[in-house]
XYZ file of C-alpha atoms in Angstrom:
544
model
C 21.884 -23.772 -2.229
C 24.462 -23.047 -4.918
C 23.411 -24.305 -8.339
C 26.675 -26.085 -9.184
C 26.397 -27.680 -12.660
C 28.786 -30.445 -11.610
C 26.274 -31.558 -8.983
C 23.154 -31.382 -11.122
C 20.927 -34.387 -11.550
C 21.608 -36.055 -14.873
C 18.688 -35.382 -17.212
C 17.413 -38.439 -19.063
C 16.659 -38.037 -22.734
C 13.572 -40.209 -22.411
C 12.407 -43.759 -21.923
C 13.800 -46.878 -20.300
C 16.606 -47.233 -22.821
C 18.109 -43.926 -21.754
C 17.938 -45.108 -18.153
C 19.770 -48.279 -19.160
C 22.394 -46.218 -20.950
C 23.372 -44.684 -17.626
C 24.234 -48.139 -16.341
C 26.569 -49.319 -19.086
C 29.460 -49.196 -16.629
C 27.772 -51.716 -14.338
C 28.098 -55.477 -14.695
C 25.269 -56.792 -16.781
C 24.910 -53.741 -19.018
C 24.111 -54.071 -22.718
C 26.541 -56.933 -23.240
C 24.508 -59.078 -20.845
C 21.341 -58.663 -22.859
C 22.339 -61.446 -25.278
C 21.147 -63.969 -22.684
C 17.684 -62.431 -22.452
C 14.817 -64.491 -23.910
C 13.304 -62.803 -26.921
C 9.630 -62.170 -27.586
C 8.244 -64.924 -29.735
C 10.772 -67.427 -28.424
C 9.982 -70.497 -26.332
C 8.468 -69.910 -22.915
C 11.000 -70.122 -20.058
C 10.733 -73.195 -17.841
C 12.315 -73.858 -14.446
C 12.347 -77.017 -12.366
C 11.952 -76.479 -8.615
C 11.602 -78.927 -5.711
C 7.865 -78.068 -5.614
C 7.390 -78.766 -9.332
C 7.949 -77.383 -12.816
C 6.987 -73.791 -13.712
C 6.374 -72.342 -17.144
C 6.626 -68.550 -17.313
C 6.317 -65.993 -20.067
C 8.409 -63.420 -21.895
C 7.581 -59.776 -21.320
C 9.692 -56.939 -22.677
C 12.616 -59.276 -23.270
C 12.568 -60.587 -19.694
C 11.562 -63.976 -18.387
C 8.649 -63.433 -16.004
C 7.071 -65.947 -13.633
C 3.824 -64.810 -12.004
C 1.590 -66.153 -9.266
C 4.156 -68.631 -7.907
C 2.942 -70.142 -4.597
C 5.485 -69.957 -1.787
C 3.302 -71.246 1.074
C 0.110 -73.218 1.560
C -3.164 -71.300 1.094
C -3.960 -69.733 4.523
C -7.637 -70.726 4.411
C -10.008 -72.708 6.601
C -8.150 -74.058 9.616
C -4.996 -72.234 8.441
C -6.612 -68.796 8.749
C -4.719 -66.954 11.521
C -2.020 -69.598 11.578
C 1.657 -69.169 10.666
C 2.481 -69.758 7.015
C 2.862 -73.457 6.195
C 4.902 -75.132 3.440
C 3.243 -75.477 0.058
C 2.646 -79.133 -0.897
C 3.853 -78.656 -4.483
C 2.159 -79.741 -7.692
C 2.255 -82.372 -10.393
C 3.151 -81.666 -14.000
C 3.948 -78.174 -15.289
C 2.305 -75.226 -13.529
C 1.422 -72.163 -15.604
C 3.074 -69.044 -14.188
C 1.940 -66.434 -16.706
C -0.824 -64.754 -14.660
C -0.631 -62.945 -11.331
C -2.296 -64.580 -8.366
C -5.094 -62.812 -6.473
C -4.114 -59.961 -4.166
C -4.692 -60.176 -0.434
C -8.211 -59.104 0.576
C -8.346 -55.367 1.293
C -10.660 -52.363 1.111
C -11.261 -51.204 -2.453
C -13.102 -48.260 -3.949
C -13.596 -47.661 -7.661
C -11.729 -44.531 -8.687
C -9.484 -44.626 -5.640
C -8.399 -41.608 -3.646
C -7.154 -38.156 -4.746
C -3.541 -38.841 -3.794
C -2.455 -42.323 -4.855
C -5.501 -43.510 -6.749
C -5.905 -47.198 -5.906
C -3.225 -49.212 -4.148
C -4.766 -52.581 -4.886
C -7.168 -53.965 -7.461
C -9.330 -57.074 -7.850
C -9.242 -60.001 -7.923
C -8.827 -60.481 -4.169
C -8.776 -63.830 -2.427
C -7.712 -65.301 0.882
C -5.590 -67.774 -1.098
C -3.018 -65.074 -1.880
C 0.438 -66.291 -0.836
C 2.214 -66.007 -4.169
C 5.212 -64.156 -5.533
C 6.420 -62.952 -8.936
C 9.869 -63.107 -10.532
C 11.451 -60.979 -13.284
C 14.813 -62.112 -14.625
C 16.954 -61.402 -17.686
C 17.292 -65.178 -18.057
C 16.631 -68.326 -16.058
C 20.259 -69.403 -16.299
C 23.288 -69.864 -14.051
C 24.463 -66.235 -14.089
C 24.059 -65.724 -10.294
C 22.741 -62.167 -10.549
C 22.088 -60.017 -7.479
C 18.492 -60.280 -6.271
C 16.062 -57.593 -5.150
C 13.020 -58.690 -3.129
C 10.360 -55.948 -2.866
C 7.840 -55.798 -0.023
C 5.034 -53.356 -0.715
C 3.611 -50.989 1.880
C 0.056 -49.787 2.351
C -0.597 -49.033 6.018
C -0.822 -52.784 6.733
C -4.191 -52.903 4.931
C -3.554 -52.447 1.188
C -1.181 -53.162 -1.663
C -0.038 -56.046 -3.828
C 3.123 -57.430 -5.355
C 1.295 -57.559 -8.687
C 0.586 -53.825 -8.916
C 2.027 -52.349 -12.129
C 3.684 -49.706 -9.905
C 5.962 -52.386 -8.459
C 6.774 -54.238 -11.652
C 10.297 -55.628 -11.481
C 10.876 -54.867 -15.156
C 13.013 -51.727 -14.838
C 15.298 -53.060 -12.104
C 15.738 -56.419 -13.849
C 16.516 -54.898 -17.226
C 18.567 -51.829 -16.237
C 20.533 -53.521 -13.479
C 20.778 -57.099 -14.737
C 19.020 -58.175 -11.541
C 16.518 -60.817 -10.545
C 13.508 -59.098 -8.952
C 10.880 -60.704 -6.723
C 7.642 -59.109 -5.490
C 5.524 -60.676 -2.763
C 1.883 -60.882 -1.718
C 1.277 -61.396 2.002
C -1.722 -61.289 4.341
C -3.048 -57.813 5.133
C -5.484 -56.147 7.513
C -7.479 -58.441 9.809
C -6.202 -61.591 8.096
C -2.552 -60.700 8.679
C -2.437 -58.523 11.801
C -4.982 -59.744 14.348
C -3.531 -61.483 17.393
C -5.242 -64.134 19.483
C -2.378 -65.780 21.385
C -3.865 -69.233 20.839
C -2.132 -71.977 22.846
C 0.803 -69.647 23.426
C 1.335 -69.326 19.669
C 2.673 -66.125 18.179
C 0.959 -63.682 15.885
C 2.299 -61.537 13.058
C 0.954 -63.859 10.382
C 2.073 -61.292 7.793
C 5.637 -61.744 9.051
C 5.475 -65.533 8.824
C 4.332 -65.084 5.211
C 7.262 -62.825 4.395
C 9.705 -65.184 6.118
C 8.320 -68.068 4.067
C 8.756 -66.010 0.892
C 12.357 -65.130 1.791
C 13.164 -68.755 2.506
C 11.626 -69.647 -0.854
C 13.874 -67.074 -2.539
C 16.963 -68.342 -0.725
C 16.215 -71.934 -1.718
C 14.949 -71.426 -5.303
C 16.281 -68.208 -6.813
C 19.356 -69.831 -8.360
C 17.036 -71.569 -10.836
C 15.960 -68.106 -12.054
C 19.523 -66.851 -12.582
C 19.816 -65.287 -9.116
C 22.461 -65.464 -6.396
C 21.019 -66.503 -2.996
C 24.045 -64.930 -1.293
C 23.394 -61.487 -2.834
C 19.828 -60.662 -1.788
C 18.683 -57.112 -1.082
C 15.381 -56.785 0.750
C 13.638 -53.507 -0.085
C 10.356 -51.958 0.931
C 8.476 -48.739 1.526
C 6.334 -47.589 4.452
C 4.813 -50.687 6.075
C 6.987 -52.729 3.712
C 10.081 -50.963 5.035
C 9.017 -51.735 8.606
C 8.756 -55.346 7.430
C 12.334 -55.207 6.137
C 13.551 -54.142 9.570
C 11.456 -56.814 11.298
C 12.864 -59.502 8.997
C 16.417 -58.469 9.887
C 15.989 -60.319 13.167
C 15.405 -63.698 11.517
C 17.863 -66.371 12.595
C 17.643 -68.938 9.806
C 19.554 -72.162 9.619
C 22.166 -72.017 6.872
C 22.870 -68.849 4.909
C 21.323 -65.518 5.993
C 18.065 -64.565 4.337
C 19.372 -61.248 2.957
C 22.539 -59.183 2.821
C 21.328 -55.618 2.195
C 18.291 -53.558 3.091
C 16.572 -50.557 1.503
C 14.102 -48.861 3.844
C 12.019 -46.154 2.156
C 9.965 -44.151 4.659
C 9.842 -46.776 7.405
C 7.332 -45.730 10.125
C 9.767 -46.616 12.895
C 8.006 -44.182 15.227
C 4.990 -46.490 15.527
C 4.414 -47.809 19.013
C 4.193 -51.567 18.442
C 1.537 -53.076 20.741
C 2.375 -55.591 23.434
C 0.536 -58.900 23.549
C -2.029 -57.517 25.992
C -2.630 -54.429 23.863
C -2.915 -56.514 20.696
C -5.385 -58.892 22.352
C -7.550 -55.923 23.282
C -7.422 -54.564 19.735
C -8.374 -57.973 18.341
C -11.247 -58.201 20.836
C -12.504 -54.872 19.515
C -12.518 -56.320 16.008
C -14.352 -59.484 17.083
C -16.948 -57.255 18.722
C -17.458 -55.395 15.447
C -17.914 -58.753 13.697
C -20.375 -59.886 16.335
C -18.550 -63.129 17.139
C -17.328 -64.389 20.469
C -13.992 -66.000 19.684
C -11.444 -66.801 16.998
C -13.036 -70.180 16.199
C -16.265 -68.412 15.238
C -14.309 -65.784 13.311
C -12.693 -68.513 11.181
C -16.117 -69.257 9.760
C -16.797 -65.650 8.713
C -16.346 -65.070 4.944
C -13.409 -62.790 4.269
C -15.503 -60.018 2.620
C -17.190 -59.487 6.008
C -13.781 -59.156 7.664
C -12.799 -56.453 5.193
C -16.131 -54.658 5.625
C -15.497 -54.500 9.378
C -12.210 -52.677 8.709
C -14.028 -49.392 8.179
C -15.536 -49.483 11.665
C -12.114 -50.480 13.008
C -10.740 -47.207 11.688
C -13.350 -45.353 13.738
C -12.696 -47.344 16.906
C -8.889 -47.084 16.881
C -8.216 -43.643 15.355
C -6.775 -40.751 17.387
C -6.806 -37.116 16.338
C -3.407 -35.983 15.107
C -2.045 -39.478 14.487
C -1.755 -41.522 11.301
C -4.622 -44.018 11.357
C -3.434 -47.641 11.659
C -6.295 -49.957 12.665
C -4.062 -53.031 12.354
C -0.524 -53.239 13.687
C 2.254 -55.761 14.290
C 2.576 -57.160 17.798
C 5.544 -57.744 20.076
C 4.480 -61.344 20.561
C 7.915 -62.501 21.827
C 7.732 -65.400 19.386
C 8.019 -63.904 15.898
C 8.909 -60.335 16.980
C 10.739 -59.810 20.256
C 11.907 -56.198 19.922
C 11.087 -53.075 17.961
C 12.019 -53.514 14.277
C 14.609 -50.705 14.417
C 16.490 -52.510 17.202
C 16.812 -55.588 15.001
C 19.112 -53.673 12.629
C 21.539 -52.897 15.462
C 22.517 -56.287 16.876
C 22.323 -59.957 16.037
C 22.063 -60.928 12.354
C 20.709 -57.475 11.425
C 23.877 -55.676 12.485
C 25.865 -56.971 9.495
C 23.273 -55.880 6.921
C 24.122 -52.919 4.658
C 21.362 -50.312 5.085
C 20.075 -47.524 2.830
C 17.356 -45.530 4.606
C 15.410 -42.370 3.846
C 12.224 -40.372 4.062
C 10.342 -37.690 2.152
C 10.361 -34.083 3.359
C 6.599 -33.822 3.879
C 5.638 -37.419 4.673
C 2.407 -36.656 6.523
C 0.958 -34.383 3.834
C -0.059 -37.634 2.105
C -2.687 -38.401 4.753
C -3.589 -34.963 6.126
C -3.144 -32.160 3.571
C -6.414 -32.851 1.714
C -8.470 -33.809 4.768
C -10.894 -30.972 5.617
C -11.029 -32.035 9.264
C -7.325 -31.316 9.566
C -7.060 -28.326 7.240
C -9.493 -26.578 9.613
C -7.289 -27.301 12.650
C -6.824 -24.490 15.183
C -3.571 -23.564 16.868
C -4.981 -24.757 20.191
C -5.759 -28.190 18.759
C -2.322 -28.550 17.249
C -0.585 -27.265 20.400
C -2.323 -30.005 22.360
C -0.934 -32.583 19.921
C 2.552 -30.995 20.019
C 2.426 -31.270 23.801
C 2.130 -35.053 23.496
C 5.566 -35.093 21.877
C 7.321 -32.135 23.522
C 5.631 -31.802 26.889
C 6.454 -28.492 28.576
C 8.398 -27.258 25.544
C 5.396 -27.514 23.225
C 5.093 -23.753 22.645
C 8.768 -23.495 21.706
C 8.487 -26.474 19.348
C 5.309 -25.105 17.751
C 7.069 -21.805 17.038
C 10.067 -23.614 15.561
C 7.882 -25.601 13.155
C 5.827 -22.527 12.294
C 8.892 -20.439 11.457
C 10.427 -23.214 9.362
C 7.623 -23.035 6.819
C 6.766 -19.474 5.687
C 3.044 -18.798 5.928
C 2.503 -21.989 7.914
C -1.012 -22.787 9.056
C -1.681 -24.924 12.124
C -2.199 -27.967 9.885
C 1.287 -27.430 8.406
C 2.816 -27.507 11.874
C 0.818 -30.640 12.639
C 1.879 -32.427 9.452
C 5.556 -31.612 9.921
C 5.394 -32.827 13.517
C 3.672 -36.090 12.536
C 6.219 -36.664 9.773
C 9.055 -36.159 12.233
C 7.500 -38.317 14.949
C 6.656 -41.216 12.681
C 9.336 -41.195 9.983
C 12.241 -38.729 9.984
C 13.410 -38.646 13.608
C 13.258 -42.431 14.140
C 15.096 -43.006 10.828
C 17.805 -40.536 11.861
C 18.022 -42.199 15.269
C 18.596 -45.568 13.578
C 21.291 -44.064 11.339
C 22.924 -42.482 14.415
C 22.947 -45.737 16.331
C 24.300 -47.764 13.412
C 26.986 -45.157 12.746
C 28.016 -45.228 16.416
C 28.554 -48.983 16.058
C 30.513 -48.616 12.823
C 27.751 -50.311 10.805
C 27.251 -49.196 7.181
C 24.271 -46.917 6.574
C 23.420 -44.363 3.876
C 20.649 -41.780 4.381
C 18.563 -39.671 1.999
C 15.758 -37.109 2.108
C 13.464 -36.855 -0.914
C 12.710 -33.142 -1.382
C 11.121 -32.773 -4.825
C 7.548 -31.456 -4.318
C 4.652 -32.314 -6.576
C 2.565 -29.448 -8.002
C -0.577 -31.626 -7.816
C -3.461 -30.226 -5.763
C -1.947 -26.737 -5.947
C 1.228 -27.891 -4.258
C -0.475 -28.830 -1.000
C 1.108 -32.296 -0.947
C 4.734 -31.139 -1.118
C 7.185 -34.044 -1.124
C 4.611 -36.427 0.316
C 4.784 -40.025 1.480
C 5.057 -42.441 -1.500
C 6.226 -39.733 -3.915
C 9.714 -41.230 -4.220
C 8.411 -44.630 -5.379
C 8.123 -43.995 -9.140
C 11.517 -42.274 -9.015
C 13.212 -45.279 -7.420
C 11.551 -47.643 -9.917
C 11.926 -45.162 -12.814
C 8.598 -46.305 -14.234
C 6.220 -43.341 -14.472
C 4.354 -45.111 -17.274
C 3.079 -47.549 -14.618
C 1.706 -44.737 -12.416
C -0.685 -43.046 -14.818
C -3.620 -43.490 -12.408
C -1.849 -41.758 -9.488
C -3.222 -38.194 -9.138
C -0.346 -36.992 -6.971
C 2.114 -37.092 -9.898
C 0.174 -34.589 -12.032
C 2.135 -31.578 -13.206
C 5.684 -32.758 -12.542
C 8.061 -31.254 -15.110
C 9.186 -34.169 -17.327
C 12.861 -33.163 -17.564
C 13.271 -32.737 -13.814
C 11.134 -35.779 -13.067
C 12.959 -38.104 -15.442
C 16.379 -36.782 -14.515
C 15.913 -37.445 -10.817
C 14.358 -40.837 -11.566
C 17.376 -41.923 -13.622
C 19.712 -40.792 -10.874
C 17.854 -42.516 -8.037
C 17.235 -45.684 -10.011
C 20.921 -46.015 -10.893
C 21.974 -45.456 -7.272
C 19.482 -48.026 -5.985
C 20.811 -50.541 -8.532
C 24.384 -49.800 -7.485
C 23.491 -50.425 -3.846
C 21.745 -53.694 -4.703
C 24.733 -54.865 -6.729
C 27.583 -53.662 -4.492
C 26.222 -52.499 -1.120
C 27.146 -48.898 -1.996
C 24.955 -46.356 -3.860
C 28.122 -45.076 -5.557
C 29.238 -44.906 -8.359
C 26.528 -43.465 -10.540
C 25.230 -40.186 -11.880
C 24.569 -38.892 -8.365
C 27.147 -36.743 -6.537
C 29.391 -38.718 -4.201
C 27.186 -40.181 -1.469
C 29.196 -40.751 1.724
C 28.049 -43.056 4.474
C 26.192 -41.530 7.399
C 28.866 -41.036 10.046
C 28.621 -39.420 13.466
C 31.164 -36.706 12.587
C 29.397 -35.615 9.359
C 25.850 -37.049 9.331
C 25.782 -36.784 5.535
C 22.315 -37.099 4.017
C 21.652 -37.080 0.265
C 19.044 -34.466 -0.644
C 17.106 -35.745 -3.659
C 15.645 -32.807 -5.587
C 15.852 -31.120 -8.989
C 19.463 -30.502 -7.957
C 20.796 -33.420 -5.937
C 23.394 -32.728 -3.275
C 25.014 -34.330 -0.243
C 24.337 -32.247 2.874
C 25.990 -32.684 6.257
C 23.557 -32.943 9.174
C 20.589 -31.963 7.025
C 18.085 -32.316 9.873
C 20.455 -31.266 12.639
C 18.289 -28.523 14.125
C 15.278 -30.836 14.376
C 17.344 -33.734 15.661
C 18.621 -31.552 18.495
C 15.165 -30.130 19.191
C 13.622 -33.590 19.529
C 16.591 -34.987 21.428
C 16.606 -32.152 23.956
C 13.009 -32.943 24.944
C 13.494 -36.677 25.093
C 10.699 -37.044 22.555
C 10.427 -40.315 20.733
């Protein structure tokens, strides 16, 4: 690739203020900061239909934490759709985050991400958090962030997902959401013909809360961008199919590494998976399971991994369900017709998605060619040998595990994302695509540009990721330059529905005649049909 100075990533001189300086041409730049509450001033207060909230001031922003958006899903409401919150009397304190959804937790975390959730955990977890420059009538664009975590981990209160940078640098209102995870959110029992996907009913309740209340926080309910990564990005696609009364729930969507290649279970398959879990618990039915303390449910998750895992596939012990009540079709299809067709979409993936889960796993690093060929055959059938050779030649010095990881990344993330972009482009629907290419030197470079690596770049908040081992060794100038560029483009998309203008080179829409994909690296460039060879290889075999 030619190193054209005019297409270089802008290098940030350091800190959040320099990031903000890039955005002075956007509405709500420095001139808008006069409306921001100042530290030491009076605490911000908003009046909502549910009651009065008193927030705090953090970094010059008004912040409201631990705001309930649905009734606590406990007791008889465990494994029931989210219900309206009854409200409260007087003024509710909103200066502390609510508990995160129950999830597995290990002190010290893992060698890639560290921890993706931290105590306290509690089943009463349906809260959200709001960052705003001011709780006024400014009608700012809104970003709602849905965290990922393999459907079993994460929290809207993680420092990683703080709304501070987006709110300040983009003059946006930012909302992060807690929702039910793991067995509490993803089991399916089909009781009395009822649906499942309790996690999805939570997120729908949160979006309706945003639509109905965000104006009190200085936000515009007609300018909502729903954004998420991994499982959160799959959620964004699933929510595109909502058919609400009144105004749509969101206008734009950012899907970072959506695992659209997942095979979503049918009702029968989901019932069988839930029966497996009840067997691990040692209970006979859902009524008995409602009496089991939630820590026992989380403890049973580890055995669920063993029972549901398959060699050569990303482990997902809990999955959504095509219950025909809350989710009728695959999430990707919901962005092609119905209310989802009109949504502006920005979608992308990282170059080595699967290295996140497999590169440091000794079981997989010891893989033989025969083992990997057997897995390749499940995607490519009779052309497995040809596909194996293609993947092997694409990465100099590739080991069998490298072929396996690239195949898994394509099956689960890249090829389905490209297929969605192709189908939207064929219908004339707006879509922008990116591939995040910057590798991390952590763990001797074995992770490459792994799953989740783009997150601190999009948020431009590396100071919030100090406990994440996979960021070690990144060169500060390159790191901060790419972060400023991505962050500004994300803000532009949230504000206008277009990632241009900004410090990035011109980013055309993904069209069928060009298939332009933005390559995000130390030098950022727009590349036509970036994954063309692999798209044709997968398409020619009819692989998913």
